[in-house]
Coordinates of C-alpha atoms and ligand atoms in Angstrom, one line a residue:
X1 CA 155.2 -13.1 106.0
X2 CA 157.3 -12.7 109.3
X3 CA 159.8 -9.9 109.1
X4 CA 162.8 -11.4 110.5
X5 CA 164.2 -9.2 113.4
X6 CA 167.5 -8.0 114.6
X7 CA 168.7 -6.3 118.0
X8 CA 172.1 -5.8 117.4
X9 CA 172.6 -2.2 116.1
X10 CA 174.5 -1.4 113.3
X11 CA 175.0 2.5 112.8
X12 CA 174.4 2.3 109.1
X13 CA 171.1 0.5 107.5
X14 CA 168.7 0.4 103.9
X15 CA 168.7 1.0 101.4
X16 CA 165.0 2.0 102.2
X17 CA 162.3 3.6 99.7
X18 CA 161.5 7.0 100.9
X19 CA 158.5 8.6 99.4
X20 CA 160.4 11.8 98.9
X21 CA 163.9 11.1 98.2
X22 CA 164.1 7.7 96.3
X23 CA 166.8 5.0 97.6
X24 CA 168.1 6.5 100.3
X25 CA 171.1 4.6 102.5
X26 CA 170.8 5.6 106.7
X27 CA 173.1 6.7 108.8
X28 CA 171.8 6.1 112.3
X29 CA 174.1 8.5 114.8
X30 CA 172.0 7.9 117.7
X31 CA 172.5 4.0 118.4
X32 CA 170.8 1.5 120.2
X33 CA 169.0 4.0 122.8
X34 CA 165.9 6.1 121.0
X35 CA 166.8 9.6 121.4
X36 CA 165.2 12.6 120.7
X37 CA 164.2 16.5 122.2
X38 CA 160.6 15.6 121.2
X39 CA 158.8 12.2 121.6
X40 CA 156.0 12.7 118.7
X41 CA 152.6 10.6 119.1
X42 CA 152.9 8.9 115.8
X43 CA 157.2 8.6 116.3
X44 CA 157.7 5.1 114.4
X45 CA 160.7 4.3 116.8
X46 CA 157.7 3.9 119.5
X47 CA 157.7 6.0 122.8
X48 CA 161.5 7.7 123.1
X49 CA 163.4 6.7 125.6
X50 CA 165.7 9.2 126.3
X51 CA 163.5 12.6 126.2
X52 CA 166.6 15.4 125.9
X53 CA 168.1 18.2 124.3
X54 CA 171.7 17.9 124.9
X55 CA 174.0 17.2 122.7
X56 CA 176.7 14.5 122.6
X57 CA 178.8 11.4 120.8
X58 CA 176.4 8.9 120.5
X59 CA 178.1 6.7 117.7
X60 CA 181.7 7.4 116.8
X61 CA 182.3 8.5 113.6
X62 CA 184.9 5.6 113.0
X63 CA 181.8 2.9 113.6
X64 CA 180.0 5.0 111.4
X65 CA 182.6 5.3 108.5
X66 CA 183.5 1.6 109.0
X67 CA 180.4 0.5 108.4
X68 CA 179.4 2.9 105.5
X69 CA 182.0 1.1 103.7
X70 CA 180.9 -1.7 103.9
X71 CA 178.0 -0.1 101.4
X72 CA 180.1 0.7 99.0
X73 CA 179.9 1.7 96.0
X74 CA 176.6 2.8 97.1
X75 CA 174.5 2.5 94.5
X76 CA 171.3 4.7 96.0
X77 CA 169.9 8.2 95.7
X78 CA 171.0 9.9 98.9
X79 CA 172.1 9.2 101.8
X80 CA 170.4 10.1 105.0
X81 CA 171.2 11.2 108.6
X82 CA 168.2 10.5 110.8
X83 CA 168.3 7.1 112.9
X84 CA 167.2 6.6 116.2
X85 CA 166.6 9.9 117.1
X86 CA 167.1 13.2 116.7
X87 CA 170.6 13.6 114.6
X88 CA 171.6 16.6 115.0
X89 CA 171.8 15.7 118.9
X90 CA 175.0 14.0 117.7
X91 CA 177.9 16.0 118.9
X92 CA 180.1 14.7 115.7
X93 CA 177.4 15.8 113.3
X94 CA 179.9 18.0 111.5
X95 CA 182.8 15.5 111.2
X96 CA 180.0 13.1 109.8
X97 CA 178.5 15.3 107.2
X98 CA 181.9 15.9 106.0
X99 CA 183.2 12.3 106.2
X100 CA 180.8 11.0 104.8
X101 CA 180.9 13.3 101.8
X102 CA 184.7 12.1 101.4
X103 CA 184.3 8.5 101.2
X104 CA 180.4 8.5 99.3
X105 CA 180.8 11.5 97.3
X106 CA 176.9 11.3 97.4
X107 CA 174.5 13.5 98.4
X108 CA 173.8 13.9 102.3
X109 CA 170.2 14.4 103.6
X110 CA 169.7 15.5 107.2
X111 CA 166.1 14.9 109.1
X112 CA 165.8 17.0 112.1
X113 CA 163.2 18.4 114.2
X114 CA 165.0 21.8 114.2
X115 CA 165.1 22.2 117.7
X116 CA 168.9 22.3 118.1
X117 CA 168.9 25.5 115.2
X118 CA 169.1 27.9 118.2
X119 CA 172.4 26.2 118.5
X120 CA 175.2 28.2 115.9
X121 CA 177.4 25.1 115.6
X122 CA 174.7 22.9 114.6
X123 CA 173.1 25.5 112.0
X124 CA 176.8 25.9 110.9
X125 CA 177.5 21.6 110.6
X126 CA 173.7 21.8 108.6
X127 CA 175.2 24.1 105.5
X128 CA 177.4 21.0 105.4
X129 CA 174.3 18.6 103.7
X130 CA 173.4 18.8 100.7
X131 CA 169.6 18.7 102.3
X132 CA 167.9 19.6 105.2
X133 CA 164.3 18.4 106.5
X134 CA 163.2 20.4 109.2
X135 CA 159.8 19.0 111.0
X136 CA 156.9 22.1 111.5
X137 CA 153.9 20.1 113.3
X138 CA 152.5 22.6 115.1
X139 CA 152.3 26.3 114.4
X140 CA 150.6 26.9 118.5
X141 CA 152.1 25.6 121.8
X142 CA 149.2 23.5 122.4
X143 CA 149.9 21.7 119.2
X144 CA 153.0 20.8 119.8
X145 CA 152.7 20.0 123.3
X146 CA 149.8 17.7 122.3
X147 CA 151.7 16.3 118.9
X148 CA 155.3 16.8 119.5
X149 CA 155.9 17.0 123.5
X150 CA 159.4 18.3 123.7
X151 CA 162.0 17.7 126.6
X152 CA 161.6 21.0 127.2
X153 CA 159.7 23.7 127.0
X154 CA 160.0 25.5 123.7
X155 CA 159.8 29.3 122.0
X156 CA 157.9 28.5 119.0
X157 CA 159.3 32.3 117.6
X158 CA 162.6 31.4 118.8
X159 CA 163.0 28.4 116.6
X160 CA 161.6 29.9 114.0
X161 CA 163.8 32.8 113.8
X162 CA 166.6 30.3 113.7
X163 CA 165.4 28.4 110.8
X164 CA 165.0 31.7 108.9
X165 CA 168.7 32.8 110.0
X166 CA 169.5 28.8 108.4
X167 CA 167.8 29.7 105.4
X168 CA 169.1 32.9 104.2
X169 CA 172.5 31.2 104.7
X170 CA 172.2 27.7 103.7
X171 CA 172.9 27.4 99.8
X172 CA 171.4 23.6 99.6
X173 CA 167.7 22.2 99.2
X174 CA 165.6 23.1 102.6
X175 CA 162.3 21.5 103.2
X176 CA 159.6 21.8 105.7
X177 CA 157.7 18.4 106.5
X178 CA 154.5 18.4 108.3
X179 CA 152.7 15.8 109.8
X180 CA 149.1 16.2 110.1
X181 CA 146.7 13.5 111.8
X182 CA 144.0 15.5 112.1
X183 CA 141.8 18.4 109.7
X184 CA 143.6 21.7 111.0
X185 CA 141.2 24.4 112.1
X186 CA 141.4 27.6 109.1
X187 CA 143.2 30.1 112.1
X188 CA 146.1 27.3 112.2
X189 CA 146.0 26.6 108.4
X190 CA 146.5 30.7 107.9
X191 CA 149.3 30.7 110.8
X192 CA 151.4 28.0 108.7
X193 CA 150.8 29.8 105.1
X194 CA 152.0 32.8 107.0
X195 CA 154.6 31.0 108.6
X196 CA 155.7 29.1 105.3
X197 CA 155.7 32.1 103.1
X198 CA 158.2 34.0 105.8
X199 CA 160.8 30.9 105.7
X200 CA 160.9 30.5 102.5
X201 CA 161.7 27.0 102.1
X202 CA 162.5 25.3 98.4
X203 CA 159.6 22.5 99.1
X204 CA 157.2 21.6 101.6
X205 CA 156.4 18.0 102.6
X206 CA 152.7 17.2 103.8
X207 CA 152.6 13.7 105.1
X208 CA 150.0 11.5 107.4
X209 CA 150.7 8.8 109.5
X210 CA 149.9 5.6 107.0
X211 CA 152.5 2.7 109.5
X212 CA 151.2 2.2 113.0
X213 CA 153.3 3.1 115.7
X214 CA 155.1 0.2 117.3
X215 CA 154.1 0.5 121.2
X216 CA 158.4 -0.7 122.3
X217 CA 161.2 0.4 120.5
X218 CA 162.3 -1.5 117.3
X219 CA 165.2 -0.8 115.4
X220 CA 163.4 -2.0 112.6
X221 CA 161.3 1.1 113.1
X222 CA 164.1 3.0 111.7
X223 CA 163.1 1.8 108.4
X224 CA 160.4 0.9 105.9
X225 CA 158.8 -1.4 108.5
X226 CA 155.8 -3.2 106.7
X227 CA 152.0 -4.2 108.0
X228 CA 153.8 -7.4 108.9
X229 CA 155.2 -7.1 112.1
X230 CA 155.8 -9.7 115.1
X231 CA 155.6 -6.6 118.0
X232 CA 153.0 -4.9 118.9
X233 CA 151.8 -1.6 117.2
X234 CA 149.0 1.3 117.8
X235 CA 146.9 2.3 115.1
X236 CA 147.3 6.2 114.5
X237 CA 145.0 8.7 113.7
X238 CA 145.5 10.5 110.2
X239 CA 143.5 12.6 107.4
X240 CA 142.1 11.6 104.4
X241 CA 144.3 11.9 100.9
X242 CA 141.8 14.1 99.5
X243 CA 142.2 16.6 102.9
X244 CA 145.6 16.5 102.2
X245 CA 145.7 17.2 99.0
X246 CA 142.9 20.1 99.6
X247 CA 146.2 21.7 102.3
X248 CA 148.8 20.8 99.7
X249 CA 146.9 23.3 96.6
X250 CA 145.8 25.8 99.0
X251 CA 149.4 26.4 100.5
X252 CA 150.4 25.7 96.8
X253 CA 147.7 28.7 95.5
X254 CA 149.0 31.2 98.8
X255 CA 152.8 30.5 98.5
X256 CA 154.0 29.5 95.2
X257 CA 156.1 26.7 97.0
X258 CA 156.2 23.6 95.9
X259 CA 154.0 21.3 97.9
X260 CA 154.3 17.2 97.9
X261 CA 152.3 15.2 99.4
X262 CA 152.4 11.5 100.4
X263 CA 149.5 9.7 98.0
X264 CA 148.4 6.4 99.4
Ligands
SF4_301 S1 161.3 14.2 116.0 FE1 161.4 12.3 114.8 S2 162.6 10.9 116.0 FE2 162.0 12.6 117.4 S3 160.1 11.8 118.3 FE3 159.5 13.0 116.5 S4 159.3 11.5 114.9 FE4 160.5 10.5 116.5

């Protein structure tokens, strides 16, 4: 089977099947250009091509709305802001959250790397989503330099603090999704329970990379893309189910947060 392709970009996209949120319907506020304050080894939009951490209108929220409608009545689970990119990079984020809430009245997911939480107006345009993802790969500077490799240098403590400030404010659903590729040494394991415990999220999401990585940029990496694939891809590293699972119930047994964990 040949997965037919398309370059044109088209803001809105799905409905795919996410492992942890059902049918979920995109929103892409990004566009054409991968963009993103981290360019993560195992990224399925390939290597990023634009590596930054400012903030700006990407998409116009008009394109966006227009095309959402074309979805409607939208008959999926959630609908979910993540894209090409980083999302919250999106200088419109707010106006989207709450646009889209007008016209879908469905609930609003938000993927983000949390690296723009330092910023007030995005922590302030978050409390807007019914959801909110935030990525926690590395709990040492050396991890995420070797995993994550942000734009810019980053204060571990500093981010965190911020997603701590998000979560004693933010009445909705917070999770905290971890990618792991390889077994994490016990120091690291005990830096993340700690780390866990102190944010306090509603659900943590362990996950391994199970796609290869496509080596270009792909729109179609924005979704489900399959094994069947006419561009080139790199095979990642990952961790067995059963280590996985091993993490998930000892978090689980040091926490009392709920764990999930991506079964093959
Ligand atoms: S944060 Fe997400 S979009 Fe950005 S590089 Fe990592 S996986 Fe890709």
């Amino acid at each position: 089977m040949i997965t037919k392709l398309t370059d044109e970009f088209i803001p809105v996209y799905g409905p795919v099947k996410s492992w942890r949120y059902g049918r979920s319907l995109g929103i892409d506020p990004i566009g054409k250009i991968s963009t993103c304050s981290f360019n993560c080894v195992y990224c399925q939009l390939g290597e990023i091509e634009q590596k930054i951490s400012d903030r700006s209108v990407y998409v116009s929220t008009t394109e966006i709305l227009l095309n959402l409608q074309k979805f409607a009545p939208w008959d999926v689970d959630i609908i979910t802001l993540s894209g090409s990119g980083e999302p919250t990079l999106a200088l419109n984020l707010k106006e989207i959250l709450q646009e889209t809430k007008k016209l879908t009245n469905k609930p609003i997911l938000v993927l983000t790397n949390g690296t723009t939480l330092t910023n007030p107006e995005v922590k302030l345009a978050l409390t807007l989503a019914d959801r909110v993802s935030i990525k926690i790969d590395a709990v040492t500077s050396k991890q995420l330099q070797g995993i994550n490799r942000p734009a810019e240098i980053l204060n571990l403590s500093d981010i965190w603090e911020n997603i701590k400030d998000f979560r004693d404010k933010y009445q909705g659903k917070l999770a905290i999704q971890t990618m792991i590729l390889s077994p994490w040494n016990t120091q690291n394991k005990v830096e993340y329970i700690n780390l866990v415990k102190y944010l306090k999220p509603d659900e943590i999401q362990l996950n391994t990379p199970t796609r290869p990585k496509p080596i270009k940029r792909q729109l179609d990496g924005r979704g489900n893309h399959t094994e069947y694939h006419p561009y080139a891809v790199q095979k990642l590293k990952c961790i067995s189910p059963e280590k996985l699972q091993n993490f998930a119930e000892e978090i689980y047994k040091n926490t009392n947060i709920p764990v999930r964990y991506k079964q093959k």
